[in-house]
């Protein structure tokens, strides 16, 4: 599922962005169970601004590129989508341009799984972590690292207003090979 | 400490004062002395067979005898004796000295709370007070003390107790109704406390004044001149009062004990302080206020013990009017015979209701439904009965019928909160988020302080998969009434959805502490242990749940899966078959059975089961996926491909899409290798 570190699996350009965050029903946000950290930040614009559900506050880096956001889980989790809120109109030269997503067990063995170039994004940007193979719908990993490699207009530091990470919902019925889809099954599947 | 002292004191008083039984019960339950509680409930019932709340609580504790036994003809005679003993038939207004002593001695010893009021339905809102006129009388007697002069006395007794005919119960009855049966008086006492009582404030004022002994006698005499069961009128949709009630309302759990009896215990604790009926004004007032408050509390709580008051009302109206007429004419003797006939009718009704309730608490739901169907039409169509019917259908996992019953109940009595938390769960299961939102809105606007309303709201959020908010709301419900077991169970469910198993276990255990017959909590614990793969614990808990509710096919199927995980596969299959028989509409046990058979490598049997299952649920992707998997194991690749394809068409979840596609790709790879490669 991970490719060589020098090559990126997919190079794509993303323009624009959604104003509203719309995610499929069978996905759920996984970030609450993770430890978030950043490579550098300006005082008052730290990592908590990335997770506060407030689009007015943002994280501002304060060091050399690449700027890193590290998301570490206590156990291996399946992740499918990473969503960022970035806005060129507000942040201009602080808006990230090239983003690389890496995954692995820890800092020592991260491998890049996706690279994306944003072109004047204005809202929620969806980065899917799935590969082409249906077996690679999810990334099963301990750690995810989002690296901002460059910014618009060659800015040094970057602003990111919010980051969310999504993975599949677990089967409500444990030890079951497949999830139920029809109403008859779901109705009878639990006692409440 | 305090509770214990109270408990001891009450035990001493118990022999003298019947109503104290009820307080003891509360304390016993609170302190987990379940046997003692059951014993005292039974005692209370034997003393006063019309004590519905006691019977109800016994049902919830699972220790009730058959209704026909409890509410028997002997009971009718018992009631008659009670009446006669208190000089009931005597038309004269003067109490015998004996009675008076009775009154005074009982004055603050007994719990006024008595009134096991019967919930009324919208149409005929009469609250019956099943024969607890003893306590009520006492309190009335007590309350009557502070009466001022004669006229005020009269008005005192009349105002709060609109006659049966006065369904709106707003205007104070005319003075001539003085002679009305105790019911009215009781009502006085009862409704006074309730926030929306129809009693004018002026009536309350005279209460505070003293009355002399002569008046007391008169009043008491009047109190005893009644024949039929007590009843009081309440405003239709008297939700304000119901508020208190419903904070303690039972939703099929015995959780109202605390608040119900807290009131009574408070009063009883006051009891020892008073010596004679005529001590200082202050404590009388205080007592009465407490009594009133407690009564209202109790009253409202007792609403839980609602029976179809329509029957009562009709009974009562009839007898009351009749009596009223006779009394008005001039104090004609109310015969003991009437007392018996009235009592028998009441008992007859209570028998059916009691039987129904007992059966539904034992989760013999089909029998319970049959019992309720025996009720006459006008009784059946009352909110309490319909809620019970709804609940029975819910336990039978027949959510559509439950939905019908509950919505009828809401039509009949839109402000009743009883059983509405179950209704919200029914809608949750049916995934009717619109209806659920509406229900929630209505409930919240009816009563913001009732745990049922918040349970409904929590269910609403949970349906939308917003588990954190749902959890917060269930916590709120718990804060509103910490003895409402279902709120704890629901919080437990939310914790599990958020994968916080530790807190989930705690919540379920809280629920069980309150009501050990709450099988949902046992099930919840079983599920947590199942997830954590602690299969022995899980087996035990599912077993307990099944013991309480032996007809739940869902629990049976989970128990089966657990047994299979423990390698007791034959038992597992047996239970699955039981589950399949128990409820033909439930596809889950068949699916689980197929799973088990597959892992036992009995592929043909598994396929057979799944083919049958296809008939039941033709659009279920997991059935085809499982069949595909089995065909793959049998190396029948074309069939496997076909089924996987169908499974994909039926739009399974993303995880399953991945799994199925992976399976398709690997159709030619031996199974063991594939299992190693794929991550589950």
JSON list of N, CA and C in Angstrom, two decimals, chain A residues 26 28 32-33 78 80 133-135 137-138 140 168-192, chain B residues 397 399 428-429 459 462 465 486 493-494 499 520 523 530-531 533 554 558 583 585-586 588 591-592 595 617 620-622 654 656 658 661-662 665-666:
[
{"chain": "A", "resi": 26, "resn": "UNK", "atom": "N", "xyz": [-20.94, 6.42, 6.33]},
{"chain": "A", "resi": 26, "resn": "UNK", "atom": "CA", "xyz": [-20.27, 5.28, 6.95]},
{"chain": "A", "resi": 26, "resn": "UNK", "atom": "C", "xyz": [-18.84, 5.61, 7.34]},
{"chain": "A", "resi": 28, "resn": "UNK", "atom": "N", "xyz": [-16.37, 7.92, 10.04]},
{"chain": "A", "resi": 28, "resn": "UNK", "atom": "CA", "xyz": [-16.44, 8.69, 11.27]},
{"chain": "A", "resi": 28, "resn": "UNK", "atom": "C", "xyz": [-15.07, 9.30, 11.55]},
{"chain": "A", "resi": 32, "resn": "UNK", "atom": "N", "xyz": [-10.14, 12.24, 17.35]},
{"chain": "A", "resi": 32, "resn": "UNK", "atom": "CA", "xyz": [-10.24, 12.43, 18.80]},
{"chain": "A", "resi": 32, "resn": "UNK", "atom": "C", "xyz": [-9.38, 11.44, 19.56]},
{"chain": "A", "resi": 33, "resn": "UNK", "atom": "N", "xyz": [-9.11, 10.30, 18.92]},
{"chain": "A", "resi": 33, "resn": "UNK", "atom": "CA", "xyz": [-8.34, 9.30, 19.66]},
{"chain": "A", "resi": 33, "resn": "UNK", "atom": "C", "xyz": [-6.86, 9.40, 19.38]},
{"chain": "A", "resi": 78, "resn": "UNK", "atom": "N", "xyz": [-7.84, 2.24, 10.68]},
{"chain": "A", "resi": 78, "resn": "UNK", "atom": "CA", "xyz": [-8.08, 2.34, 9.24]},
{"chain": "A", "resi": 78, "resn": "UNK", "atom": "C", "xyz": [-8.51, 3.75, 8.94]},
{"chain": "A", "resi": 80, "resn": "UNK", "atom": "N", "xyz": [-9.44, 6.65, 5.85]},
{"chain": "A", "resi": 80, "resn": "UNK", "atom": "CA", "xyz": [-9.83, 6.70, 4.45]},
{"chain": "A", "resi": 80, "resn": "UNK", "atom": "C", "xyz": [-9.66, 8.08, 3.83]},
{"chain": "A", "resi": 133, "resn": "UNK", "atom": "N", "xyz": [-6.40, -0.09, -5.86]},
{"chain": "A", "resi": 133, "resn": "UNK", "atom": "CA", "xyz": [-6.81, -1.44, -5.55]},
{"chain": "A", "resi": 133, "resn": "UNK", "atom": "C", "xyz": [-7.95, -1.40, -4.53]},
{"chain": "A", "resi": 134, "resn": "UNK", "atom": "N", "xyz": [-9.01, -2.18, -4.76]},
{"chain": "A", "resi": 134, "resn": "UNK", "atom": "CA", "xyz": [-10.08, -2.18, -3.76]},
{"chain": "A", "resi": 134, "resn": "UNK", "atom": "C", "xyz": [-9.60, -2.64, -2.39]},
{"chain": "A", "resi": 135, "resn": "UNK", "atom": "N", "xyz": [-8.54, -3.38, -2.37]},
{"chain": "A", "resi": 135, "resn": "UNK", "atom": "CA", "xyz": [-8.00, -3.79, -1.09]},
{"chain": "A", "resi": 135, "resn": "UNK", "atom": "C", "xyz": [-7.36, -2.62, -0.37]},
{"chain": "A", "resi": 137, "resn": "UNK", "atom": "N", "xyz": [-8.60, 0.42, 0.04]},
{"chain": "A", "resi": 137, "resn": "UNK", "atom": "CA", "xyz": [-9.54, 1.51, 0.35]},
{"chain": "A", "resi": 137, "resn": "UNK", "atom": "C", "xyz": [-9.10, 2.26, 1.60]},
{"chain": "A", "resi": 138, "resn": "UNK", "atom": "N", "xyz": [-8.52, 1.54, 2.49]},
{"chain": "A", "resi": 138, "resn": "UNK", "atom": "CA", "xyz": [-8.12, 2.17, 3.75]},
{"chain": "A", "resi": 138, "resn": "UNK", "atom": "C", "xyz": [-6.63, 2.05, 3.94]},
{"chain": "A", "resi": 140, "resn": "UNK", "atom": "N", "xyz": [-4.12, 1.37, 6.87]},
{"chain": "A", "resi": 140, "resn": "UNK", "atom": "CA", "xyz": [-4.13, 0.81, 8.22]},
{"chain": "A", "resi": 140, "resn": "UNK", "atom": "C", "xyz": [-2.80, 1.16, 8.88]},
{"chain": "A", "resi": 168, "resn": "UNK", "atom": "N", "xyz": [-13.44, 4.27, 8.53]},
{"chain": "A", "resi": 168, "resn": "UNK", "atom": "CA", "xyz": [-14.74, 3.59, 8.44]},
{"chain": "A", "resi": 168, "resn": "UNK", "atom": "C", "xyz": [-15.32, 3.35, 9.83]},
{"chain": "A", "resi": 169, "resn": "UNK", "atom": "N", "xyz": [-16.63, 3.27, 9.86]},
{"chain": "A", "resi": 169, "resn": "UNK", "atom": "CA", "xyz": [-17.26, 2.91, 11.12]},
{"chain": "A", "resi": 169, "resn": "UNK", "atom": "C", "xyz": [-17.06, 1.42, 11.35]},
{"chain": "A", "resi": 170, "resn": "UNK", "atom": "N", "xyz": [-16.87, 1.04, 12.59]},
{"chain": "A", "resi": 170, "resn": "UNK", "atom": "CA", "xyz": [-16.73, -0.39, 12.84]},
{"chain": "A", "resi": 170, "resn": "UNK", "atom": "C", "xyz": [-18.09, -1.06, 12.72]},
{"chain": "A", "resi": 171, "resn": "UNK", "atom": "N", "xyz": [-18.08, -2.32, 12.54]},
{"chain": "A", "resi": 171, "resn": "UNK", "atom": "CA", "xyz": [-19.33, -3.07, 12.46]},
{"chain": "A", "resi": 171, "resn": "UNK", "atom": "C", "xyz": [-20.01, -3.00, 13.82]},
{"chain": "A", "resi": 172, "resn": "UNK", "atom": "N", "xyz": [-21.23, -2.54, 13.86]},
{"chain": "A", "resi": 172, "resn": "UNK", "atom": "CA", "xyz": [-21.89, -2.46, 15.16]},
{"chain": "A", "resi": 172, "resn": "UNK", "atom": "C", "xyz": [-22.03, -3.82, 15.84]},
{"chain": "A", "resi": 173, "resn": "UNK", "atom": "N", "xyz": [-22.00, -4.85, 15.04]},
{"chain": "A", "resi": 173, "resn": "UNK", "atom": "CA", "xyz": [-22.06, -6.17, 15.65]},
{"chain": "A", "resi": 173, "resn": "UNK", "atom": "C", "xyz": [-20.66, -6.77, 15.57]},
{"chain": "A", "resi": 174, "resn": "UNK", "atom": "N", "xyz": [-20.10, -7.04, 16.72]},
{"chain": "A", "resi": 174, "resn": "UNK", "atom": "CA", "xyz": [-18.71, -7.50, 16.71]},
{"chain": "A", "resi": 174, "resn": "UNK", "atom": "C", "xyz": [-18.58, -8.92, 16.16]},
{"chain": "A", "resi": 175, "resn": "UNK", "atom": "N", "xyz": [-17.45, -9.23, 15.67]},
{"chain": "A", "resi": 175, "resn": "UNK", "atom": "CA", "xyz": [-17.12, -10.56, 15.15]},
{"chain": "A", "resi": 175, "resn": "UNK", "atom": "C", "xyz": [-18.08, -11.00, 14.06]},
{"chain": "A", "resi": 176, "resn": "UNK", "atom": "N", "xyz": [-18.43, -10.07, 13.26]},
{"chain": "A", "resi": 176, "resn": "UNK", "atom": "CA", "xyz": [-19.35, -10.39, 12.18]},
{"chain": "A", "resi": 176, "resn": "UNK", "atom": "C", "xyz": [-18.59, -10.12, 10.88]},
{"chain": "A", "resi": 177, "resn": "UNK", "atom": "N", "xyz": [-18.65, -11.03, 9.96]},
{"chain": "A", "resi": 177, "resn": "UNK", "atom": "CA", "xyz": [-17.85, -10.81, 8.75]},
{"chain": "A", "resi": 177, "resn": "UNK", "atom": "C", "xyz": [-18.31, -9.64, 7.89]},
{"chain": "A", "resi": 178, "resn": "UNK", "atom": "N", "xyz": [-19.62, -9.44, 7.82]},
{"chain": "A", "resi": 178, "resn": "UNK", "atom": "CA", "xyz": [-20.11, -8.37, 6.95]},
{"chain": "A", "resi": 178, "resn": "UNK", "atom": "C", "xyz": [-21.12, -7.53, 7.72]},
{"chain": "A", "resi": 179, "resn": "UNK", "atom": "N", "xyz": [-21.24, -6.27, 7.30]},
{"chain": "A", "resi": 179, "resn": "UNK", "atom": "CA", "xyz": [-22.22, -5.42, 7.96]},
{"chain": "A", "resi": 179, "resn": "UNK", "atom": "C", "xyz": [-23.57, -5.57, 7.30]},
{"chain": "A", "resi": 180, "resn": "UNK", "atom": "N", "xyz": [-24.59, -5.34, 8.10]},
{"chain": "A", "resi": 180, "resn": "UNK", "atom": "CA", "xyz": [-25.94, -5.47, 7.57]},
{"chain": "A", "resi": 180, "resn": "UNK", "atom": "C", "xyz": [-26.36, -4.22, 6.84]},
{"chain": "A", "resi": 181, "resn": "UNK", "atom": "N", "xyz": [-27.11, -4.40, 5.80]},
{"chain": "A", "resi": 181, "resn": "UNK", "atom": "CA", "xyz": [-27.54, -3.24, 5.04]},
{"chain": "A", "resi": 181, "resn": "UNK", "atom": "C", "xyz": [-29.05, -3.07, 5.05]},
{"chain": "A", "resi": 182, "resn": "UNK", "atom": "N", "xyz": [-29.78, -4.16, 5.11]},
{"chain": "A", "resi": 182, "resn": "UNK", "atom": "CA", "xyz": [-31.22, -4.02, 4.95]},
{"chain": "A", "resi": 182, "resn": "UNK", "atom": "C", "xyz": [-31.87, -3.72, 6.29]},
{"chain": "A", "resi": 183, "resn": "UNK", "atom": "N", "xyz": [-33.03, -3.10, 6.20]},
{"chain": "A", "resi": 183, "resn": "UNK", "atom": "CA", "xyz": [-33.66, -2.65, 7.42]},
{"chain": "A", "resi": 183, "resn": "UNK", "atom": "C", "xyz": [-34.07, -3.79, 8.32]},
{"chain": "A", "resi": 184, "resn": "UNK", "atom": "N", "xyz": [-34.52, -4.92, 7.72]},
{"chain": "A", "resi": 184, "resn": "UNK", "atom": "CA", "xyz": [-34.97, -6.02, 8.56]},
{"chain": "A", "resi": 184, "resn": "UNK", "atom": "C", "xyz": [-33.83, -6.50, 9.44]},
{"chain": "A", "resi": 185, "resn": "UNK", "atom": "N", "xyz": [-32.67, -6.60, 8.84]},
{"chain": "A", "resi": 185, "resn": "UNK", "atom": "CA", "xyz": [-31.53, -7.09, 9.62]},
{"chain": "A", "resi": 185, "resn": "UNK", "atom": "C", "xyz": [-31.13, -6.11, 10.70]},
{"chain": "A", "resi": 186, "resn": "UNK", "atom": "N", "xyz": [-31.07, -4.84, 10.32]},
{"chain": "A", "resi": 186, "resn": "UNK", "atom": "CA", "xyz": [-30.59, -3.86, 11.27]},
{"chain": "A", "resi": 186, "resn": "UNK", "atom": "C", "xyz": [-31.54, -3.73, 12.45]},
{"chain": "A", "resi": 187, "resn": "UNK", "atom": "N", "xyz": [-32.83, -3.81, 12.16]},
{"chain": "A", "resi": 187, "resn": "UNK", "atom": "CA", "xyz": [-33.80, -3.69, 13.24]},
{"chain": "A", "resi": 187, "resn": "UNK", "atom": "C", "xyz": [-33.60, -4.77, 14.29]},
{"chain": "A", "resi": 188, "resn": "UNK", "atom": "N", "xyz": [-33.32, -5.96, 13.80]},
{"chain": "A", "resi": 188, "resn": "UNK", "atom": "CA", "xyz": [-33.22, -7.08, 14.73]},
{"chain": "A", "resi": 188, "resn": "UNK", "atom": "C", "xyz": [-31.83, -7.28, 15.27]},
{"chain": "A", "resi": 189, "resn": "UNK", "atom": "N", "xyz": [-30.91, -6.45, 14.82]},
{"chain": "A", "resi": 189, "resn": "UNK", "atom": "CA", "xyz": [-29.54, -6.80, 15.15]},
{"chain": "A", "resi": 189, "resn": "UNK", "atom": "C", "xyz": [-29.11, -6.37, 16.54]},
{"chain": "A", "resi": 190, "resn": "UNK", "atom": "N", "xyz": [-29.78, -5.43, 17.14]},
{"chain": "A", "resi": 190, "resn": "UNK", "atom": "CA", "xyz": [-29.39, -5.04, 18.50]},
{"chain": "A", "resi": 190, "resn": "UNK", "atom": "C", "xyz": [-30.61, -4.89, 19.38]},
{"chain": "A", "resi": 191, "resn": "UNK", "atom": "N", "xyz": [-30.33, -4.94, 20.67]},
{"chain": "A", "resi": 191, "resn": "UNK", "atom": "CA", "xyz": [-31.34, -4.60, 21.66]},
{"chain": "A", "resi": 191, "resn": "UNK", "atom": "C", "xyz": [-30.94, -3.26, 22.21]},
{"chain": "A", "resi": 192, "resn": "UNK", "atom": "N", "xyz": [-31.88, -2.37, 22.37]},
{"chain": "A", "resi": 192, "resn": "UNK", "atom": "CA", "xyz": [-31.51, -1.05, 22.89]},
{"chain": "A", "resi": 192, "resn": "UNK", "atom": "C", "xyz": [-32.22, -0.79, 24.21]},
{"chain": "B", "resi": 397, "resn": "UNK", "atom": "N", "xyz": [-40.29, -7.38, 19.80]},
{"chain": "B", "resi": 397, "resn": "UNK", "atom": "CA", "xyz": [-39.57, -6.86, 18.64]},
{"chain": "B", "resi": 397, "resn": "UNK", "atom": "C", "xyz": [-40.52, -6.65, 17.46]},
{"chain": "B", "resi": 399, "resn": "UNK", "atom": "N", "xyz": [-41.93, -3.82, 16.08]},
{"chain": "B", "resi": 399, "resn": "UNK", "atom": "CA", "xyz": [-41.88, -2.37, 16.24]},
{"chain": "B", "resi": 399, "resn": "UNK", "atom": "C", "xyz": [-43.02, -1.64, 15.55]},
{"chain": "B", "resi": 428, "resn": "UNK", "atom": "N", "xyz": [-36.50, 4.81, 17.02]},
{"chain": "B", "resi": 428, "resn": "UNK", "atom": "CA", "xyz": [-35.08, 4.68, 16.70]},
{"chain": "B", "resi": 428, "resn": "UNK", "atom": "C", "xyz": [-34.83, 3.41, 15.90]},
{"chain": "B", "resi": 429, "resn": "UNK", "atom": "N", "xyz": [-35.45, 2.33, 16.36]},
{"chain": "B", "resi": 429, "resn": "UNK", "atom": "CA", "xyz": [-35.27, 1.06, 15.65]},
{"chain": "B", "resi": 429, "resn": "UNK", "atom": "C", "xyz": [-35.84, 1.12, 14.25]},
{"chain": "B", "resi": 459, "resn": "UNK", "atom": "N", "xyz": [-32.01, 9.66, 21.89]},
{"chain": "B", "resi": 459, "resn": "UNK", "atom": "CA", "xyz": [-32.22, 8.67, 20.83]},
{"chain": "B", "resi": 459, "resn": "UNK", "atom": "C", "xyz": [-32.18, 9.32, 19.46]},
{"chain": "B", "resi": 462, "resn": "UNK", "atom": "N", "xyz": [-28.67, 9.99, 18.58]},
{"chain": "B", "resi": 462, "resn": "UNK", "atom": "CA", "xyz": [-27.97, 8.73, 18.35]},
{"chain": "B", "resi": 462, "resn": "UNK", "atom": "C", "xyz": [-28.33, 8.16, 17.00]},
{"chain": "B", "resi": 465, "resn": "UNK", "atom": "N", "xyz": [-26.28, 9.33, 14.46]},
{"chain": "B", "resi": 465, "resn": "UNK", "atom": "CA", "xyz": [-24.90, 8.91, 14.70]},
{"chain": "B", "resi": 465, "resn": "UNK", "atom": "C", "xyz": [-24.06, 9.96, 15.42]},
{"chain": "B", "resi": 486, "resn": "UNK", "atom": "N", "xyz": [-33.37, 3.35, 32.67]},
{"chain": "B", "resi": 486, "resn": "UNK", "atom": "CA", "xyz": [-33.20, 3.31, 31.22]},
{"chain": "B", "resi": 486, "resn": "UNK", "atom": "C", "xyz": [-32.21, 4.37, 30.74]},
{"chain": "B", "resi": 493, "resn": "UNK", "atom": "N", "xyz": [-25.11, 2.40, 26.10]},
{"chain": "B", "resi": 493, "resn": "UNK", "atom": "CA", "xyz": [-25.09, 2.13, 24.66]},
{"chain": "B", "resi": 493, "resn": "UNK", "atom": "C", "xyz": [-24.25, 3.14, 23.92]},
{"chain": "B", "resi": 494, "resn": "UNK", "atom": "N", "xyz": [-24.38, 4.41, 24.32]},
{"chain": "B", "resi": 494, "resn": "UNK", "atom": "CA", "xyz": [-23.61, 5.45, 23.63]},
{"chain": "B", "resi": 494, "resn": "UNK", "atom": "C", "xyz": [-22.13, 5.31, 23.89]},
{"chain": "B", "resi": 499, "resn": "UNK", "atom": "N", "xyz": [-16.94, 3.47, 21.73]},
{"chain": "B", "resi": 499, "resn": "UNK", "atom": "CA", "xyz": [-15.86, 2.52, 22.06]},
{"chain": "B", "resi": 499, "resn": "UNK", "atom": "C", "xyz": [-15.20, 2.81, 23.41]},
{"chain": "B", "resi": 520, "resn": "UNK", "atom": "N", "xyz": [-31.95, -5.10, 29.36]},
{"chain": "B", "resi": 520, "resn": "UNK", "atom": "CA", "xyz": [-31.12, -4.39, 28.37]},
{"chain": "B", "resi": 520, "resn": "UNK", "atom": "C", "xyz": [-29.73, -4.15, 28.92]},
{"chain": "B", "resi": 523, "resn": "UNK", "atom": "N", "xyz": [-27.80, -7.31, 28.74]},
{"chain": "B", "resi": 523, "resn": "UNK", "atom": "CA", "xyz": [-27.43, -7.51, 27.35]},
{"chain": "B", "resi": 523, "resn": "UNK", "atom": "C", "xyz": [-26.26, -6.61, 26.98]},
{"chain": "B", "resi": 530, "resn": "UNK", "atom": "N", "xyz": [-18.34, -9.39, 24.94]},
{"chain": "B", "resi": 530, "resn": "UNK", "atom": "CA", "xyz": [-18.21, -10.10, 23.68]},
{"chain": "B", "resi": 530, "resn": "UNK", "atom": "C", "xyz": [-17.21, -9.40, 22.78]},
{"chain": "B", "resi": 531, "resn": "UNK", "atom": "N", "xyz": [-17.31, -8.08, 22.72]},
{"chain": "B", "resi": 531, "resn": "UNK", "atom": "CA", "xyz": [-16.35, -7.32, 21.93]},
{"chain": "B", "resi": 531, "resn": "UNK", "atom": "C", "xyz": [-14.94, -7.50, 22.44]},
{"chain": "B", "resi": 533, "resn": "UNK", "atom": "N", "xyz": [-13.88, -9.95, 23.78]},
{"chain": "B", "resi": 533, "resn": "UNK", "atom": "CA", "xyz": [-13.53, -11.36, 23.67]},
{"chain": "B", "resi": 533, "resn": "UNK", "atom": "C", "xyz": [-13.43, -12.06, 25.01]},
{"chain": "B", "resi": 554, "resn": "UNK", "atom": "N", "xyz": [-33.27, -12.02, 19.87]},
{"chain": "B", "resi": 554, "resn": "UNK", "atom": "CA", "xyz": [-31.99, -11.34, 19.64]},
{"chain": "B", "resi": 554, "resn": "UNK", "atom": "C", "xyz": [-30.96, -11.79, 20.66]},
{"chain": "B", "resi": 558, "resn": "UNK", "atom": "N", "xyz": [-27.36, -13.90, 20.16]},
{"chain": "B", "resi": 558, "resn": "UNK", "atom": "CA", "xyz": [-26.04, -13.49, 20.64]},
{"chain": "B", "resi": 558, "resn": "UNK", "atom": "C", "xyz": [-25.44, -14.51, 21.58]},
{"chain": "B", "resi": 583, "resn": "UNK", "atom": "N", "xyz": [-38.99, -16.40, 16.99]},
{"chain": "B", "resi": 583, "resn": "UNK", "atom": "CA", "xyz": [-39.46, -15.26, 16.20]},
{"chain": "B", "resi": 583, "resn": "UNK", "atom": "C", "xyz": [-39.09, -15.49, 14.75]},
{"chain": "B", "resi": 585, "resn": "UNK", "atom": "N", "xyz": [-39.73, -13.86, 12.26]},
{"chain": "B", "resi": 585, "resn": "UNK", "atom": "CA", "xyz": [-39.43, -12.69, 11.45]},
{"chain": "B", "resi": 585, "resn": "UNK", "atom": "C", "xyz": [-38.00, -12.23, 11.63]},
{"chain": "B", "resi": 586, "resn": "UNK", "atom": "N", "xyz": [-37.33, -12.78, 12.61]},
{"chain": "B", "resi": 586, "resn": "UNK", "atom": "CA", "xyz": [-35.99, -12.29, 12.89]},
{"chain": "B", "resi": 586, "resn": "UNK", "atom": "C", "xyz": [-34.97, -13.01, 12.05]},
{"chain": "B", "resi": 588, "resn": "UNK", "atom": "N", "xyz": [-31.77, -12.52, 12.04]},
{"chain": "B", "resi": 588, "resn": "UNK", "atom": "CA", "xyz": [-30.44, -12.61, 12.64]},
{"chain": "B", "resi": 588, "resn": "UNK", "atom": "C", "xyz": [-30.03, -14.02, 13.06]},
{"chain": "B", "resi": 591, "resn": "UNK", "atom": "N", "xyz": [-28.88, -16.10, 10.19]},
{"chain": "B", "resi": 591, "resn": "UNK", "atom": "CA", "xyz": [-27.59, -15.66, 9.64]},
{"chain": "B", "resi": 591, "resn": "UNK", "atom": "C", "xyz": [-26.45, -16.14, 10.52]},
{"chain": "B", "resi": 592, "resn": "UNK", "atom": "N", "xyz": [-26.64, -15.97, 11.84]},
{"chain": "B", "resi": 592, "resn": "UNK", "atom": "CA", "xyz": [-25.60, -16.40, 12.76]},
{"chain": "B", "resi": 592, "resn": "UNK", "atom": "C", "xyz": [-25.41, -17.89, 12.68]},
{"chain": "B", "resi": 595, "resn": "UNK", "atom": "N", "xyz": [-23.35, -18.70, 9.83]},
{"chain": "B", "resi": 595, "resn": "UNK", "atom": "CA", "xyz": [-21.96, -18.39, 10.16]},
{"chain": "B", "resi": 595, "resn": "UNK", "atom": "C", "xyz": [-21.28, -19.51, 10.93]},
{"chain": "B", "resi": 617, "resn": "UNK", "atom": "N", "xyz": [-35.10, -11.96, 3.49]},
{"chain": "B", "resi": 617, "resn": "UNK", "atom": "CA", "xyz": [-34.52, -10.63, 3.31]},
{"chain": "B", "resi": 617, "resn": "UNK", "atom": "C", "xyz": [-33.78, -10.60, 1.98]},
{"chain": "B", "resi": 620, "resn": "UNK", "atom": "N", "xyz": [-30.52, -8.14, 1.26]},
{"chain": "B", "resi": 620, "resn": "UNK", "atom": "CA", "xyz": [-29.47, -8.01, 2.27]},
{"chain": "B", "resi": 620, "resn": "UNK", "atom": "C", "xyz": [-28.14, -8.46, 1.68]},
{"chain": "B", "resi": 621, "resn": "UNK", "atom": "N", "xyz": [-27.25, -7.49, 1.59]},
{"chain": "B", "resi": 621, "resn": "UNK", "atom": "CA", "xyz": [-26.01, -7.80, 0.90]},
{"chain": "B", "resi": 621, "resn": "UNK", "atom": "C", "xyz": [-25.16, -8.81, 1.63]},
{"chain": "B", "resi": 622, "resn": "UNK", "atom": "N", "xyz": [-25.20, -8.79, 2.96]},
{"chain": "B", "resi": 622, "resn": "UNK", "atom": "CA", "xyz": [-24.32, -9.67, 3.71]},
{"chain": "B", "resi": 622, "resn": "UNK", "atom": "C", "xyz": [-24.68, -11.13, 3.50]},
{"chain": "B", "resi": 654, "resn": "UNK", "atom": "N", "xyz": [-18.50, 0.56, 2.96]},
{"chain": "B", "resi": 654, "resn": "UNK", "atom": "CA", "xyz": [-17.21, 0.65, 2.28]},
{"chain": "B", "resi": 654, "resn": "UNK", "atom": "C", "xyz": [-16.28, -0.48, 2.68]},
{"chain": "B", "resi": 656, "resn": "UNK", "atom": "N", "xyz": [-17.06, -3.42, 3.58]},
{"chain": "B", "resi": 656, "resn": "UNK", "atom": "CA", "xyz": [-17.46, -4.66, 2.94]},
{"chain": "B", "resi": 656, "resn": "UNK", "atom": "C", "xyz": [-17.16, -4.65, 1.47]},
{"chain": "B", "resi": 658, "resn": "UNK", "atom": "N", "xyz": [-14.69, -3.29, 0.12]},
{"chain": "B", "resi": 658, "resn": "UNK", "atom": "CA", "xyz": [-13.27, -3.64, 0.04]},
{"chain": "B", "resi": 658, "resn": "UNK", "atom": "C", "xyz": [-13.07, -5.13, 0.22]},
{"chain": "B", "resi": 661, "resn": "UNK", "atom": "N", "xyz": [-14.53, -7.11, -2.81]},
{"chain": "B", "resi": 661, "resn": "UNK", "atom": "CA", "xyz": [-13.70, -6.96, -4.02]},
{"chain": "B", "resi": 661, "resn": "UNK", "atom": "C", "xyz": [-12.40, -7.73, -3.87]},
{"chain": "B", "resi": 662, "resn": "UNK", "atom": "N", "xyz": [-11.84, -7.62, -2.68]},
{"chain": "B", "resi": 662, "resn": "UNK", "atom": "CA", "xyz": [-10.61, -8.37, -2.45]},
{"chain": "B", "resi": 662, "resn": "UNK", "atom": "C", "xyz": [-10.88, -9.86, -2.62]},
{"chain": "B", "resi": 665, "resn": "UNK", "atom": "N", "xyz": [-11.05, -10.76, -6.26]},
{"chain": "B", "resi": 665, "resn": "UNK", "atom": "CA", "xyz": [-9.74, -10.81, -6.89]},
{"chain": "B", "resi": 665, "resn": "UNK", "atom": "C", "xyz": [-9.02, -12.09, -6.57]},
{"chain": "B", "resi": 666, "resn": "UNK", "atom": "N", "xyz": [-9.25, -12.53, -5.32]},
{"chain": "B", "resi": 666, "resn": "UNK", "atom": "CA", "xyz": [-8.47, -13.67, -4.90]},
{"chain": "B", "resi": 666, "resn": "UNK", "atom": "C", "xyz": [-9.22, -14.97, -5.10]}
]
